[in-house]
């Protein structure tokens, strides 16, 4: 199998972190979906990354779908609990983190992909409010715990960490580390893991 993605996408980073935590070897193929000559539509009709191309040619897209698939593969280093309540807690945390990211990405696209005269300050403010509420909820839910769900690292931590990392990278003016010290400590802890340290978002 191979992963198609970019170095800056937080959704791609989720998959890369999951691959590293599972100990899975998977070639990474860079693709710029904003390039005029991108061929991403040939594997994903939605024109988005990440895309995971399986050995039989089937293509999986959306980071949530890909991560769920990866968690079924050996080595058995489970990122999603098997029992219902912890599993729901992990998926809920993932949905919250992805929702914060979605709003942040919409802010970024409004600022970078639209002509100045077409930009809507009201739209940006609406998305920023979602991000700010999301930060507050993330900080409240995490509290002083080491990991998001239970006493071990899970997909919830991958999703939250990737959201925090991308927002610090692309929207540093929101200053979540200064406003939420517990999240700053949490992200610093995640960055000691090779899976996170080796996937820091960067341009290029």
mmCIF file of N, CA and C in Angstrom, residues 2 10-11 15 18 32 37 45 57 79 82-83 103-104 122 153 158 179 184 186 198 200:
data_model
loop_
_atom_site.group_PDB
_atom_site.id
_atom_site.type_symbol
_atom_site.label_atom_id
_atom_site.label_comp_id
_atom_site.label_asym_id
_atom_site.label_seq_id
_atom_site.Cartn_x
_atom_site.Cartn_y
_atom_site.Cartn_z
ATOM 1 N N UNK A 2 0.262 2.389 -0.355
ATOM 2 C CA UNK A 2 0.989 3.652 -0.335
ATOM 3 C C UNK A 2 0.044 4.765 0.109
ATOM 4 N N UNK A 10 -3.004 18.430 8.184
ATOM 5 C CA UNK A 10 -3.122 17.779 9.490
ATOM 6 C C UNK A 10 -3.824 16.431 9.404
ATOM 7 N N UNK A 11 -4.676 16.258 8.400
ATOM 8 C CA UNK A 11 -5.380 14.997 8.225
ATOM 9 C C UNK A 11 -4.413 13.923 7.719
ATOM 10 N N UNK A 15 -2.770 10.231 9.717
ATOM 11 C CA UNK A 15 -2.512 8.911 9.155
ATOM 12 C C UNK A 15 -1.038 8.544 9.309
ATOM 13 N N UNK A 18 -0.443 7.519 12.853
ATOM 14 C CA UNK A 18 -1.024 6.194 13.090
ATOM 15 C C UNK A 18 -0.143 5.099 12.494
ATOM 16 N N UNK A 32 0.416 17.801 -4.378
ATOM 17 C CA UNK A 32 -0.069 19.154 -4.132
ATOM 18 C C UNK A 32 -1.440 19.293 -4.784
ATOM 19 N N UNK A 37 -1.640 20.931 -12.190
ATOM 20 C CA UNK A 37 -1.465 19.624 -12.825
ATOM 21 C C UNK A 37 -1.633 18.465 -11.837
ATOM 22 N N UNK A 45 -12.186 11.129 -6.086
ATOM 23 C CA UNK A 45 -13.050 12.055 -6.831
ATOM 24 C C UNK A 45 -13.299 13.354 -6.079
ATOM 25 N N UNK A 57 -5.366 -2.252 -5.124
ATOM 26 C CA UNK A 57 -5.787 -1.108 -5.927
ATOM 27 C C UNK A 57 -6.942 -0.322 -5.342
ATOM 28 N N UNK A 79 -5.125 1.370 18.525
ATOM 29 C CA UNK A 79 -5.311 2.800 18.762
ATOM 30 C C UNK A 79 -6.770 3.144 19.055
ATOM 31 N N UNK A 82 -11.636 -1.615 21.820
ATOM 32 C CA UNK A 82 -12.628 -2.545 21.291
ATOM 33 C C UNK A 82 -13.962 -2.427 22.019
ATOM 34 N N UNK A 83 -13.945 -2.098 23.311
ATOM 35 C CA UNK A 83 -15.181 -2.025 24.078
ATOM 36 C C UNK A 83 -15.905 -0.709 23.812
ATOM 37 N N UNK A 103 -12.823 23.957 11.054
ATOM 38 C CA UNK A 103 -13.079 25.393 11.148
ATOM 39 C C UNK A 103 -11.806 26.190 10.902
ATOM 40 N N UNK A 104 -10.683 25.710 11.433
ATOM 41 C CA UNK A 104 -9.419 26.392 11.205
ATOM 42 C C UNK A 104 -9.017 26.386 9.745
ATOM 43 N N UNK A 122 -17.055 38.276 8.464
ATOM 44 C CA UNK A 122 -18.079 37.610 9.265
ATOM 45 C C UNK A 122 -17.901 36.095 9.225
ATOM 46 N N UNK A 153 -2.131 5.891 25.222
ATOM 47 C CA UNK A 153 -2.178 6.661 23.986
ATOM 48 C C UNK A 153 -3.145 6.000 23.004
ATOM 49 N N UNK A 158 -3.891 11.202 18.874
ATOM 50 C CA UNK A 158 -3.385 11.523 17.533
ATOM 51 C C UNK A 158 -4.192 12.673 16.938
ATOM 52 N N UNK A 179 -2.860 30.548 25.839
ATOM 53 C CA UNK A 179 -4.177 30.665 26.450
ATOM 54 C C UNK A 179 -4.598 29.394 27.183
ATOM 55 N N UNK A 184 -0.712 23.052 26.060
ATOM 56 C CA UNK A 184 0.702 23.225 25.711
ATOM 57 C C UNK A 184 1.539 22.090 26.300
ATOM 58 N N UNK A 186 0.480 19.175 27.226
ATOM 59 C CA UNK A 186 0.041 17.945 26.553
ATOM 60 C C UNK A 186 0.725 17.798 25.193
ATOM 61 N N UNK A 198 8.504 13.261 14.036
ATOM 62 C CA UNK A 198 8.899 13.032 12.649
ATOM 63 C C UNK A 198 7.877 13.476 11.626
ATOM 64 N N UNK A 200 6.148 16.732 11.902
ATOM 65 C CA UNK A 200 5.810 18.137 12.148
ATOM 66 C C UNK A 200 5.431 18.805 10.838
#
